[in-house]
mmCIF file of C-alpha atoms in Angstrom:
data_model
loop_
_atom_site.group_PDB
_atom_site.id
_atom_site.type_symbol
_atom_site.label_atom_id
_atom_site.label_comp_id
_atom_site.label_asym_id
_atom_site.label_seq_id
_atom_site.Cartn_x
_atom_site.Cartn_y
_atom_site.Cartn_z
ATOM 1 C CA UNK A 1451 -43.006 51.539 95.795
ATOM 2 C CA UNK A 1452 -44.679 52.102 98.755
ATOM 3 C CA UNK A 1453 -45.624 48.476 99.571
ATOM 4 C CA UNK A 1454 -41.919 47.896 99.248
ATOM 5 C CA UNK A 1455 -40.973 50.496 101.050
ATOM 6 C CA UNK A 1456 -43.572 49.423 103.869
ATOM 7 C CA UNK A 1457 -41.694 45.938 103.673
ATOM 8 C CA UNK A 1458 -38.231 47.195 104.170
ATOM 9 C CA UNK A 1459 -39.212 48.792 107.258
ATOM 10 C CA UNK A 1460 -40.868 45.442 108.445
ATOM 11 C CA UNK A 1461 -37.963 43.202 107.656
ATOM 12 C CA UNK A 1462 -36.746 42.603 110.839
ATOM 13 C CA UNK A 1463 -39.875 40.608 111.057
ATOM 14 C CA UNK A 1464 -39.953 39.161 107.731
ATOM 15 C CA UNK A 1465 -38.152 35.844 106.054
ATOM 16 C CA UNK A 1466 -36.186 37.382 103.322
ATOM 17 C CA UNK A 1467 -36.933 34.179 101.468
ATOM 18 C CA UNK A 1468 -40.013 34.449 101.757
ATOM 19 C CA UNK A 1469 -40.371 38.114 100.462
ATOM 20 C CA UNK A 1470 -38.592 37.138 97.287
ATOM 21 C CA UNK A 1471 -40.539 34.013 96.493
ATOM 22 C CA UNK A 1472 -43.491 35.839 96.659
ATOM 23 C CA UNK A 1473 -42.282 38.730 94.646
ATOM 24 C CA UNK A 1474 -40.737 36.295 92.419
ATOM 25 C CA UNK A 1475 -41.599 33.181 92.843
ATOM 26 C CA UNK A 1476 -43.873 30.902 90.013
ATOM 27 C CA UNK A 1477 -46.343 29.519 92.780
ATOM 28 C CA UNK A 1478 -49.375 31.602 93.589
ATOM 29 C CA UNK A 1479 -50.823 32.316 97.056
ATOM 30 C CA UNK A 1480 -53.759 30.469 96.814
ATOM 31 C CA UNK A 1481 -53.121 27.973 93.688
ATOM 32 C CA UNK A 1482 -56.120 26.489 91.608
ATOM 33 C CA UNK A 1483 -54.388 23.407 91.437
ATOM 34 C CA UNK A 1484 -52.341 22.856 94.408
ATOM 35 C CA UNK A 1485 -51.864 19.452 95.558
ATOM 36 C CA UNK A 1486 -53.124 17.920 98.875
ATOM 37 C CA UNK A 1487 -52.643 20.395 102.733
ATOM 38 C CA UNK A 1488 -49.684 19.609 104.031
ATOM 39 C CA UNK A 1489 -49.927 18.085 107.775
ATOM 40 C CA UNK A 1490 -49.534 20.546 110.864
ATOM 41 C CA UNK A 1491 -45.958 20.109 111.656
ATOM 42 C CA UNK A 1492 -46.808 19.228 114.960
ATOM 43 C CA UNK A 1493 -48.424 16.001 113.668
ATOM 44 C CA UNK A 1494 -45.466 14.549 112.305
ATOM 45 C CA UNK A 1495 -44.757 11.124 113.364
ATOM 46 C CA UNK A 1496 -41.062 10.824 115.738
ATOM 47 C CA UNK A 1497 -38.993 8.364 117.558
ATOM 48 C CA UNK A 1498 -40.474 9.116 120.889
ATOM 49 C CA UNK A 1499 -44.332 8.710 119.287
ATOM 50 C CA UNK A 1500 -42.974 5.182 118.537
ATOM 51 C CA UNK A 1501 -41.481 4.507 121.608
ATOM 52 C CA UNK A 1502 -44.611 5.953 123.378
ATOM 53 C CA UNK A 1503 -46.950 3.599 121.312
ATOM 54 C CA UNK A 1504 -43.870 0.600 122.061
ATOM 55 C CA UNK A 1505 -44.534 1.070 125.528
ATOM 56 C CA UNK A 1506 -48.125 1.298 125.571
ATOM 57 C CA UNK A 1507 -48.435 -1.905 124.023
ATOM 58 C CA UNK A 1508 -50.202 0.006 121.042
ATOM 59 C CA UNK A 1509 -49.261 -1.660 117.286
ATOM 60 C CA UNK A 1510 -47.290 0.457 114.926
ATOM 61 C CA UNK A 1511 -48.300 0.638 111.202
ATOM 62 C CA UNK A 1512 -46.161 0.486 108.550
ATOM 63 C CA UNK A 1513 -46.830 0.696 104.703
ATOM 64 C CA UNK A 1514 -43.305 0.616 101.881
ATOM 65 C CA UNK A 1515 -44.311 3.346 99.419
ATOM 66 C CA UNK A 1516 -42.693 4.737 96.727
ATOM 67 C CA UNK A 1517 -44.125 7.450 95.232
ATOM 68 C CA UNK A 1518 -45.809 10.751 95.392
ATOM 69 C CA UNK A 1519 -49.436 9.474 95.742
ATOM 70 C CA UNK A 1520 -49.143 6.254 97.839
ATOM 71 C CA UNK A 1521 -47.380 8.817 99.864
ATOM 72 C CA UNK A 1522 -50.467 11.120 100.095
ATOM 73 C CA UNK A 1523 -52.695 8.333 100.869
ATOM 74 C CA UNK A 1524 -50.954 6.936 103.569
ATOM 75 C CA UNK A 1525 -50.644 10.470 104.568
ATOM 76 C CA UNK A 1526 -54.203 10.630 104.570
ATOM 77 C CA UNK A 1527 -54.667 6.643 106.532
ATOM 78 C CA UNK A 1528 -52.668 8.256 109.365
ATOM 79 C CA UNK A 1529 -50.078 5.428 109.193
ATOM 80 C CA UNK A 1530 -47.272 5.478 111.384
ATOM 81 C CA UNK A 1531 -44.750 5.035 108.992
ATOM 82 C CA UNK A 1532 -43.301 5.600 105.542
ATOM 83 C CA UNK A 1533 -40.487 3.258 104.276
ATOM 84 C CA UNK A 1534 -39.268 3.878 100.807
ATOM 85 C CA UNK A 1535 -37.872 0.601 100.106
ATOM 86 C CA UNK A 1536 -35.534 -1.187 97.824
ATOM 87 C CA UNK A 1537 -38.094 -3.496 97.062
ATOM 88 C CA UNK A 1538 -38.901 -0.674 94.686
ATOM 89 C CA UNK A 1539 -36.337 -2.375 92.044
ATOM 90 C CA UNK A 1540 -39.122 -5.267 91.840
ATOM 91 C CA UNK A 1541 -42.281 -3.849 92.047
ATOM 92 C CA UNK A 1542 -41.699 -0.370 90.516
ATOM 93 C CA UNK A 1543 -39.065 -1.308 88.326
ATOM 94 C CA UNK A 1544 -39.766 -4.735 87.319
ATOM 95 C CA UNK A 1545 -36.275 -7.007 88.624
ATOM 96 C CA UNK A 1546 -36.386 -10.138 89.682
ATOM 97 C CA UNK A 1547 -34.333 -8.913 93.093
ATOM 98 C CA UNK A 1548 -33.366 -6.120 95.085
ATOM 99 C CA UNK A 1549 -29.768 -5.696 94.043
ATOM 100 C CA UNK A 1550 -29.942 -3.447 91.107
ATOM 101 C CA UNK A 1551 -31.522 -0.538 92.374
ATOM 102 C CA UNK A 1552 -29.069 2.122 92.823
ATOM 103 C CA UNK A 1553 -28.527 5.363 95.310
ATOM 104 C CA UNK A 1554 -29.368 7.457 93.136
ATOM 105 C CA UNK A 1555 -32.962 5.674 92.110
ATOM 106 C CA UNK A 1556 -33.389 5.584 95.720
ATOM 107 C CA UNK A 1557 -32.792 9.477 96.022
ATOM 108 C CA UNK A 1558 -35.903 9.578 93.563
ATOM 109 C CA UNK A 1559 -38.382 7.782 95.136
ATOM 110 C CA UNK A 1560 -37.697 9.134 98.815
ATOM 111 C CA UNK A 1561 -37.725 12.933 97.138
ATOM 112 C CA UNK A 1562 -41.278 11.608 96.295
ATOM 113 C CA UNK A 1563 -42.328 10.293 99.375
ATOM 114 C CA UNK A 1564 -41.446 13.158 101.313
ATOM 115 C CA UNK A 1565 -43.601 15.536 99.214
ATOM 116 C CA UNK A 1566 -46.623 13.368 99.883
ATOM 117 C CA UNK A 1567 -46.095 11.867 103.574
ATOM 118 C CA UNK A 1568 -46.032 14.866 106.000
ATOM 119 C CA UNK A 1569 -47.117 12.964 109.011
ATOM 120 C CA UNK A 1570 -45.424 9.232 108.784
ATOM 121 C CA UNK A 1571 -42.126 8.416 109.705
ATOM 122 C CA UNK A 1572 -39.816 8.282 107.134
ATOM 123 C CA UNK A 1573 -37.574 5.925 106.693
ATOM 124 C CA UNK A 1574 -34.922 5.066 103.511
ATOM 125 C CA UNK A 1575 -33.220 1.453 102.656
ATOM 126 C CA UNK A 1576 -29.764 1.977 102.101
ATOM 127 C CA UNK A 1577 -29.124 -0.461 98.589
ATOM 128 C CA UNK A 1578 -27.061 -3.430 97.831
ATOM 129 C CA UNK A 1579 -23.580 -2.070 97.479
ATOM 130 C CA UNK A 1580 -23.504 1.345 99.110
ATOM 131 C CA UNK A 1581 -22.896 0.595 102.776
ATOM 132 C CA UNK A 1582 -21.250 -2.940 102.577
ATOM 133 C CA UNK A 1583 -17.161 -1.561 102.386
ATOM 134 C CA UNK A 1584 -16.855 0.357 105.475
ATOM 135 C CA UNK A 1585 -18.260 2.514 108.212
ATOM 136 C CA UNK A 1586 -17.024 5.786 106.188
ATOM 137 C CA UNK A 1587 -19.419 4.829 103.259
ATOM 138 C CA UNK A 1588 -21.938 3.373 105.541
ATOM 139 C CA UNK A 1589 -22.310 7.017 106.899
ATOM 140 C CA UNK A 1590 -22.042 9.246 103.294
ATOM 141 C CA UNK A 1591 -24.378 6.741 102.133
ATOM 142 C CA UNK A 1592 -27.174 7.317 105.203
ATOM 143 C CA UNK A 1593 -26.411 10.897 104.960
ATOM 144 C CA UNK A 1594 -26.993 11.481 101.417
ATOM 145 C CA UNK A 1595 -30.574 9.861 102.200
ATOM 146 C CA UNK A 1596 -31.347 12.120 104.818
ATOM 147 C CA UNK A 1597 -30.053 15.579 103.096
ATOM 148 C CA UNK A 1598 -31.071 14.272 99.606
ATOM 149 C CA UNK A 1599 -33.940 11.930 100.268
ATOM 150 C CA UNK A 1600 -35.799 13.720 103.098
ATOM 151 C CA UNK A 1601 -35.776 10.929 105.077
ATOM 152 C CA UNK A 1602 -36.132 10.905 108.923
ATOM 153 C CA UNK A 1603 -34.194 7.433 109.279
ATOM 154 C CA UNK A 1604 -32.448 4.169 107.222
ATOM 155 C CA UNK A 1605 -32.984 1.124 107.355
ATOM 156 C CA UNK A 1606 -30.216 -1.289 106.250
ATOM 157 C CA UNK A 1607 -30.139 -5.159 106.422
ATOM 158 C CA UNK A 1608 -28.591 -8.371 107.915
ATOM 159 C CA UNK A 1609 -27.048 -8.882 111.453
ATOM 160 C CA UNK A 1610 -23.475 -9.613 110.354
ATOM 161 C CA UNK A 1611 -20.489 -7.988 112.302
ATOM 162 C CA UNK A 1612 -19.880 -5.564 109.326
ATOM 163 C CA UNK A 1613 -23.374 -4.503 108.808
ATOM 164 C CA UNK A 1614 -23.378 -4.426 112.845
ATOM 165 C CA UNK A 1615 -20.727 -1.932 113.143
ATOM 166 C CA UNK A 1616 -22.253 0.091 109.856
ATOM 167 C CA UNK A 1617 -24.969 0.523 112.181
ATOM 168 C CA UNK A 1618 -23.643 1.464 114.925
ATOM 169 C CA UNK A 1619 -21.300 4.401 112.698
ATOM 170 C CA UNK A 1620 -24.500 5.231 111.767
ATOM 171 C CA UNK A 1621 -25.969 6.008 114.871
ATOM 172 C CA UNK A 1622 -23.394 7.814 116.420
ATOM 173 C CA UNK A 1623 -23.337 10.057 113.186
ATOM 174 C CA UNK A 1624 -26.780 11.448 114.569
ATOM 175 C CA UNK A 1625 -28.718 9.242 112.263
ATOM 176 C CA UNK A 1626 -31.706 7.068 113.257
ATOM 177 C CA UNK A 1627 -31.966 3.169 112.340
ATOM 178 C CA UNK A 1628 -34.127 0.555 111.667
ATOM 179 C CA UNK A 1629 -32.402 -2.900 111.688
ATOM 180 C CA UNK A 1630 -33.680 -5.994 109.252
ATOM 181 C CA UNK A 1631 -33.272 -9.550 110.434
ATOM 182 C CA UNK A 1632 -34.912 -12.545 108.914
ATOM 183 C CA UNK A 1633 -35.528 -13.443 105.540
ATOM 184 C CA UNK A 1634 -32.862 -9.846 103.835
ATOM 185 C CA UNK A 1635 -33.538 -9.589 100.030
ATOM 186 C CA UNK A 1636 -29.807 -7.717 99.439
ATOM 187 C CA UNK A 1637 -28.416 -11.540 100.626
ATOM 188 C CA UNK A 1638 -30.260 -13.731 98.562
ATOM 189 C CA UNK A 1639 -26.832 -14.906 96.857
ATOM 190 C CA UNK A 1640 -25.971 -16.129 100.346
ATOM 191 C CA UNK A 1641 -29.333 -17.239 101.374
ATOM 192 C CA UNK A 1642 -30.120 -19.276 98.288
ATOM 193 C CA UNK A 1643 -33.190 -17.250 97.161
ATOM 194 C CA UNK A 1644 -35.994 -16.169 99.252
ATOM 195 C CA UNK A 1645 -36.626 -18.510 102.006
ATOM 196 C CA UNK A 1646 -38.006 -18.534 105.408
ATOM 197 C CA UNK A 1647 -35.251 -17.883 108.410
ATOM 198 C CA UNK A 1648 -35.829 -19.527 111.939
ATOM 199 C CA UNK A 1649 -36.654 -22.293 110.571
ATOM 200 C CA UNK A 1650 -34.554 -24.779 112.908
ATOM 201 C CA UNK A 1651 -32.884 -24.121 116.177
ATOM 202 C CA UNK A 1652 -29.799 -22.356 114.966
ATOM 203 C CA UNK A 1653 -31.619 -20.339 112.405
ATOM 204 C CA UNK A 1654 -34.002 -19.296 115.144
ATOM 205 C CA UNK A 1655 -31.483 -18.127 118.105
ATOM 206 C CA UNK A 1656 -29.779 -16.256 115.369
ATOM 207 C CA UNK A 1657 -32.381 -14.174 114.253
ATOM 208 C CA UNK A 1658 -32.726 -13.578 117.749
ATOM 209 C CA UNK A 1659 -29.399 -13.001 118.260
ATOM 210 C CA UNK A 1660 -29.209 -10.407 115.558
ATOM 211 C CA UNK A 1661 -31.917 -9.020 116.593
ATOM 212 C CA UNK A 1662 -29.855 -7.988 119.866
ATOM 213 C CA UNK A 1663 -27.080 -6.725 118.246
ATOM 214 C CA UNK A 1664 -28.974 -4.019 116.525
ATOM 215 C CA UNK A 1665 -30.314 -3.052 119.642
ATOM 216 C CA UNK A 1666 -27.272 -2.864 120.684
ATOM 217 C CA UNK A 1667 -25.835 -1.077 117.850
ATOM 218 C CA UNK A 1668 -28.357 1.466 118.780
ATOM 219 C CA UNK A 1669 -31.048 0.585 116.616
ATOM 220 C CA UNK A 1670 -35.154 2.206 117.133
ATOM 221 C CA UNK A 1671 -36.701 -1.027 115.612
ATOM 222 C CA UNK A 1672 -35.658 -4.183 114.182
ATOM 223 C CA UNK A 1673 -38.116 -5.702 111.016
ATOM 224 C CA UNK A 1674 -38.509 -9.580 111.054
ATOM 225 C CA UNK A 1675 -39.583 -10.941 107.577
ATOM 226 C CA UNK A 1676 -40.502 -14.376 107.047
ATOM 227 C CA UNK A 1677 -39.736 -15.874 110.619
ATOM 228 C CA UNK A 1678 -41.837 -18.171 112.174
ATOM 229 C CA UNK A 1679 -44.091 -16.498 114.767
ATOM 230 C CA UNK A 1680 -42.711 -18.229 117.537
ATOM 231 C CA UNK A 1681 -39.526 -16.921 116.931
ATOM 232 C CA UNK A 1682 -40.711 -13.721 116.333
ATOM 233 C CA UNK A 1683 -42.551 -13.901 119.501
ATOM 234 C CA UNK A 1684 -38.960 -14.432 121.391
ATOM 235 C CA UNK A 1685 -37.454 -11.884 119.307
ATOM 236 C CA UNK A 1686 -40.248 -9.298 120.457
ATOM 237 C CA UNK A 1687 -39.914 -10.368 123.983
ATOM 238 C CA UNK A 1688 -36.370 -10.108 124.441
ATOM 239 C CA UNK A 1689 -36.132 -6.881 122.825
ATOM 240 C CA UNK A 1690 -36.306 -3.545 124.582
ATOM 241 C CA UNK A 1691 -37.124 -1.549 120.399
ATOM 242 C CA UNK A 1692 -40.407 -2.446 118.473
ATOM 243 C CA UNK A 1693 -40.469 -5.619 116.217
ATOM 244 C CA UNK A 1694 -42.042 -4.677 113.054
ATOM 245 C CA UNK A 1695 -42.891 -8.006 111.182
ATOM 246 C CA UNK A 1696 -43.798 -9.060 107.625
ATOM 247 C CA UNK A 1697 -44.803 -12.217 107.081
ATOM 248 C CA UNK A 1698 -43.665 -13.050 110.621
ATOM 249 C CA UNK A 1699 -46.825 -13.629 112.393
ATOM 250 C CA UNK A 1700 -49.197 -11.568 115.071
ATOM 251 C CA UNK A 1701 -46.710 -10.983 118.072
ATOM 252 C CA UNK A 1702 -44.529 -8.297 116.597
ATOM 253 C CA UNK A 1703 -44.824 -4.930 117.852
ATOM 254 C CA UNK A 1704 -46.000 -3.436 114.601
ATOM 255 C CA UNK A 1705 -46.620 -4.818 111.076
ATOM 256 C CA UNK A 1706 -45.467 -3.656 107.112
ATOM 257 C CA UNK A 1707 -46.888 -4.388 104.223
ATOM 258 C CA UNK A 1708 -46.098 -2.967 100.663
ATOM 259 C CA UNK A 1709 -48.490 -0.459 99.271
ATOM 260 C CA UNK A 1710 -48.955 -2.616 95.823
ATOM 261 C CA UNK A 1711 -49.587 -5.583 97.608
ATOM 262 C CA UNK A 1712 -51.963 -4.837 99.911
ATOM 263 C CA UNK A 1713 -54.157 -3.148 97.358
ATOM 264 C CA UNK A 1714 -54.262 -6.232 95.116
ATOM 265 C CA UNK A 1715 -52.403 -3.621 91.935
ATOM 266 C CA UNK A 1716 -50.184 -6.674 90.603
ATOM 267 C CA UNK A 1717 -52.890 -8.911 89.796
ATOM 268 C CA UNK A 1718 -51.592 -10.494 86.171
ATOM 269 C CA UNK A 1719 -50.622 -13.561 86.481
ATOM 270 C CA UNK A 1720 -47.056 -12.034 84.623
ATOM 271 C CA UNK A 1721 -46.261 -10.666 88.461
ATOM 272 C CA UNK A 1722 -47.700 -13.499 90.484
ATOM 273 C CA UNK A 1723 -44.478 -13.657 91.356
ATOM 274 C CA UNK A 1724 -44.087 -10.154 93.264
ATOM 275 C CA UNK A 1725 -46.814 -10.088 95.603
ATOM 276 C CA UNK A 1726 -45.396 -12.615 98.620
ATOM 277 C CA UNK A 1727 -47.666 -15.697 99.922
ATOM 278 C CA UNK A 1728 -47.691 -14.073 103.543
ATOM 279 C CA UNK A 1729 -49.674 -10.344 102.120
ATOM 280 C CA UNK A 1730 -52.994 -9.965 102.809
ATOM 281 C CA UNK A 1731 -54.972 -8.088 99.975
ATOM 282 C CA UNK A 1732 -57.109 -5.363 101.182
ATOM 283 C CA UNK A 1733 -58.631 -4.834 97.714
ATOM 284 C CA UNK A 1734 -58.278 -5.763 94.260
ATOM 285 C CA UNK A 1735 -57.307 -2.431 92.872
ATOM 286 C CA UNK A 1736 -55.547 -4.358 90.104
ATOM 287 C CA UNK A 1737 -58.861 -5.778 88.746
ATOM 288 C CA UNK A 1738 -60.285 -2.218 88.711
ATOM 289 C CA UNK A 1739 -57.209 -0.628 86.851
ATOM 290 C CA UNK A 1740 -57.686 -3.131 83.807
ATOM 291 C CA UNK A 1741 -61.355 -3.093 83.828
ATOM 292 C CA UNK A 1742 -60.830 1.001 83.467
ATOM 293 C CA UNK A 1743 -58.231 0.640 80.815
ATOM 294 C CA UNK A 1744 -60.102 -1.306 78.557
ATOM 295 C CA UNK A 1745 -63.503 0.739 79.052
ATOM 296 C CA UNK A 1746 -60.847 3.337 78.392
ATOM 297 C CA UNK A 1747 -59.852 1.803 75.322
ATOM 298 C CA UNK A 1748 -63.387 0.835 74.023
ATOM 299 C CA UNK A 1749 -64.472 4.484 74.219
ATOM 300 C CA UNK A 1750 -61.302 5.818 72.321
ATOM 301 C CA UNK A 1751 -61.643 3.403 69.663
ATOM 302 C CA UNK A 1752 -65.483 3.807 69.253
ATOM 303 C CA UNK A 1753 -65.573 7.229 69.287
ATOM 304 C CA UNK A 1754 -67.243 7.803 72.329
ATOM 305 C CA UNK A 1755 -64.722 9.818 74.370
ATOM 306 C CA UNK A 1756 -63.583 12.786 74.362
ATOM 307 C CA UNK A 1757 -67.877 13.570 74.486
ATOM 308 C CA UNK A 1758 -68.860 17.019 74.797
ATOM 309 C CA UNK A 1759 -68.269 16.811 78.841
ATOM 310 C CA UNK A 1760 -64.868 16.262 78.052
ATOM 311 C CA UNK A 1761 -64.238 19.044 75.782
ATOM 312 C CA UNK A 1762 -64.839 21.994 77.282
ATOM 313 C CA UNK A 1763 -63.217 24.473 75.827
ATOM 314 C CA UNK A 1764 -65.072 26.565 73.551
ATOM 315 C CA UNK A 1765 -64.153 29.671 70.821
ATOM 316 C CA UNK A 1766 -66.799 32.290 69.917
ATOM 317 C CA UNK A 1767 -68.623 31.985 66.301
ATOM 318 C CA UNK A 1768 -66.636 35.321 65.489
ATOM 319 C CA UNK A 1769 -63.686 33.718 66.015
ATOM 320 C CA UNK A 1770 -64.520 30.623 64.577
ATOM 321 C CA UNK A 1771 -65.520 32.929 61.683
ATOM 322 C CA UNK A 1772 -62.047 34.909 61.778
ATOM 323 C CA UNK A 1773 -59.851 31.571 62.503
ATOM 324 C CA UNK A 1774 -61.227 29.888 59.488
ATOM 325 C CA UNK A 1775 -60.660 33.245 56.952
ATOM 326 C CA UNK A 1776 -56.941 33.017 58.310
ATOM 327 C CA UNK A 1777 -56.387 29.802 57.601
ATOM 328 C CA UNK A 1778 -57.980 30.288 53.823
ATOM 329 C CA UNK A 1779 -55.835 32.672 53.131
ATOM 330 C CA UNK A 1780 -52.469 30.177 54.343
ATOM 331 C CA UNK A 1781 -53.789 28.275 51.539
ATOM 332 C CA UNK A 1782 -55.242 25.691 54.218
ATOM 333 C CA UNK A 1783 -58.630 24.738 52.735
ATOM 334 C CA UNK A 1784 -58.799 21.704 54.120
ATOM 335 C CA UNK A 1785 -57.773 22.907 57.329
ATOM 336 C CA UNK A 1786 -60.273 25.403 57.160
ATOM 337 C CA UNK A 1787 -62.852 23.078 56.100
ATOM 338 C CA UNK A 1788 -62.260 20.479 59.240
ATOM 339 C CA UNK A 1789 -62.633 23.639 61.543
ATOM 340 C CA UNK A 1790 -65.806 24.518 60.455
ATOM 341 C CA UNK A 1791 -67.560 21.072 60.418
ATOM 342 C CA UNK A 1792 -65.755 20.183 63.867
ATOM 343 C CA UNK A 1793 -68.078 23.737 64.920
ATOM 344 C CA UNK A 1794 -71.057 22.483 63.553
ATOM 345 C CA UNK A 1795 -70.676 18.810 65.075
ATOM 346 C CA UNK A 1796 -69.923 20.101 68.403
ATOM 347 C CA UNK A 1797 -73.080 22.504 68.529
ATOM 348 C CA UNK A 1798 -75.253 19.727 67.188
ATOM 349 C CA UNK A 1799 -74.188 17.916 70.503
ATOM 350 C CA UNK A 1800 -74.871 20.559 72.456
ATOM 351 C CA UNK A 1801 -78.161 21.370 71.195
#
């Protein structure tokens, strides 16, 4: 009562949320198991860092993550930037496109993200078929991914008039945006599949082109995917916002790569498909996942693990002793039985 008491008195200089989540609350002080530090606040990537580094000259980094721990390590890499992206539908949940993700998947993964990335940027796709109508659902849609997602920014794609004006909506909402010109998954219907952009002179001004009209819109940064890097050259030159570019050569202002990708996870020949001809692999972490599992599997199916470093928890001989009487007397002889030799193997081992 009197620590209480002591509190009341104080409260004018104490969160009131705080006070109950510790009184009440199901996470300890100073937990055994409690995930990675989160960054100093101050840390935390913003607009103007970009536009600092922009002006500098300075590359921006960019990783698409999905997840919880790809968010922690690029936490950890000190990269730039997050984005959650909707080329989550193929690599996390195994389409052939972009398109069937929904807004509601997306919530999931940027919830995710923004438990594990304290310092990055973050930034959210908005999905095939949630900004397309109008500027109305343009701006629910980007503000359900801020207030739901955690997200810092969107990112939507194309350069059309529509998908111009969605982003400028968006914008004067109060919301930041990243603009995607180039090769745009969400339009492969239009595009024919996934193929290069800038590829002849009208291609090439328009990328450019579209490229200006995001600015314009209001746009931070505009990605290029799979231009040629003389175009994306231009694109970066005429622009007064950072290029980011994938698979669009070395004269963008920044660069993104997927997490999976760049780590070499998808390396079956089953998802060839999924990791693009322009990604550099930075390891083979897909070779060292199967070699695992199937050392993994060996051991369980030999017998060697769980070995006694893997089964640590022990019970006293007097309780051994007692557990095995109760379990007579349930009429569980067997039971009883497989107790007691289990004992005797495990000190054997230990001896």
């Amino acid at each position: 009562m009197a620590f209480l008491t002591k509190l009341s008195r104080s409260s004018s200089r104490i969160n009131p949320g705080f006070l109950f989540s510790r009184l009440l609350s199901n996470v300890p002080e100073n937990a055994v198991y409690g995930g990675p530090q989160h960054q100093n606040p101050s840390q935390r990537v913003t607009l103007t860092n970009l536009r600092q580094k922009h002006k500098k000259g300075e590359p921006i980094t960019v990783v698409t993550a999905y997840d919880y721990p790809s968010a922690v390590h690029l936490d950890a890499a000190g990269i730039d930037v997050c984005l959650v992206g909707d080329s989550a539908s193929m690599v996390v949940h195994g389409h052939d496109t972009t398109l069937p993700i929904s807004l509601d998947e997306m919530l999931v993964h940027c919830r995710s993200v923004a438990r594990g990335a304290k310092r990055p940027l973050l930034v959210g796709d908005l999905p095939f078929g949630t900004y397309e109508s109008n500027t109305t659902q343009a701006v629910d849609t980007a503000v359900r991914v801020l207030k739901e997602g955690g997200m810092d920014a969107i990112k939507l794609e194309g350069g059309s008039p529509s998908r111009i004006t969605a982003a400028k909506a968006i914008v004067e909402a109060g919301i930041a945006v990243m603009g995607h010109v180039g090769l745009t998954p969400q339009a492969i219907s239009v595009l024919g599949g996934f193929r290069a952009q800038g590829r002849n002179i009208g291609s090439a001004v328009k990328v450019v082109e579209t490229a200006l009209a995001l600015q314009e819109a209001g746009c931070f940064s505009v990605v290029l995917e799979c231009v040629p890097p003389p175009v994306a050259a231009a694109a970066t030159s005429a622009l007064r916002i950072p290029t980011i570019g994938i698979g669009a050569g070395p004269f963008c202002s920044g660069q993104v790569l997927v997490y999976h990708d760049l780590l070499g996870m998808m390396q079956h020949p089953h998802h060839a498909k999924v990791t693009p001809k322009f990604c550099k692999q930075y390891a083979r972490v897909g070779d060292v996942i199967n070699k695992a599992l199937l050392e993994y599997k060996e051991e369980v199916t030999s017998g060697l693990f769980p070995g006694p470093d893997h089964s640590p928890y022990k019970i006293s001989e007097a309780d051994l002793g007692g557990f095995v009487n109760e379990l007579q007397k349930l009429g569980l002889d067997q039971a009883a039985s497989s107790a007691a030799s289990a004992a005797e193997k495990v000190s054997k081992t230990h001896d």
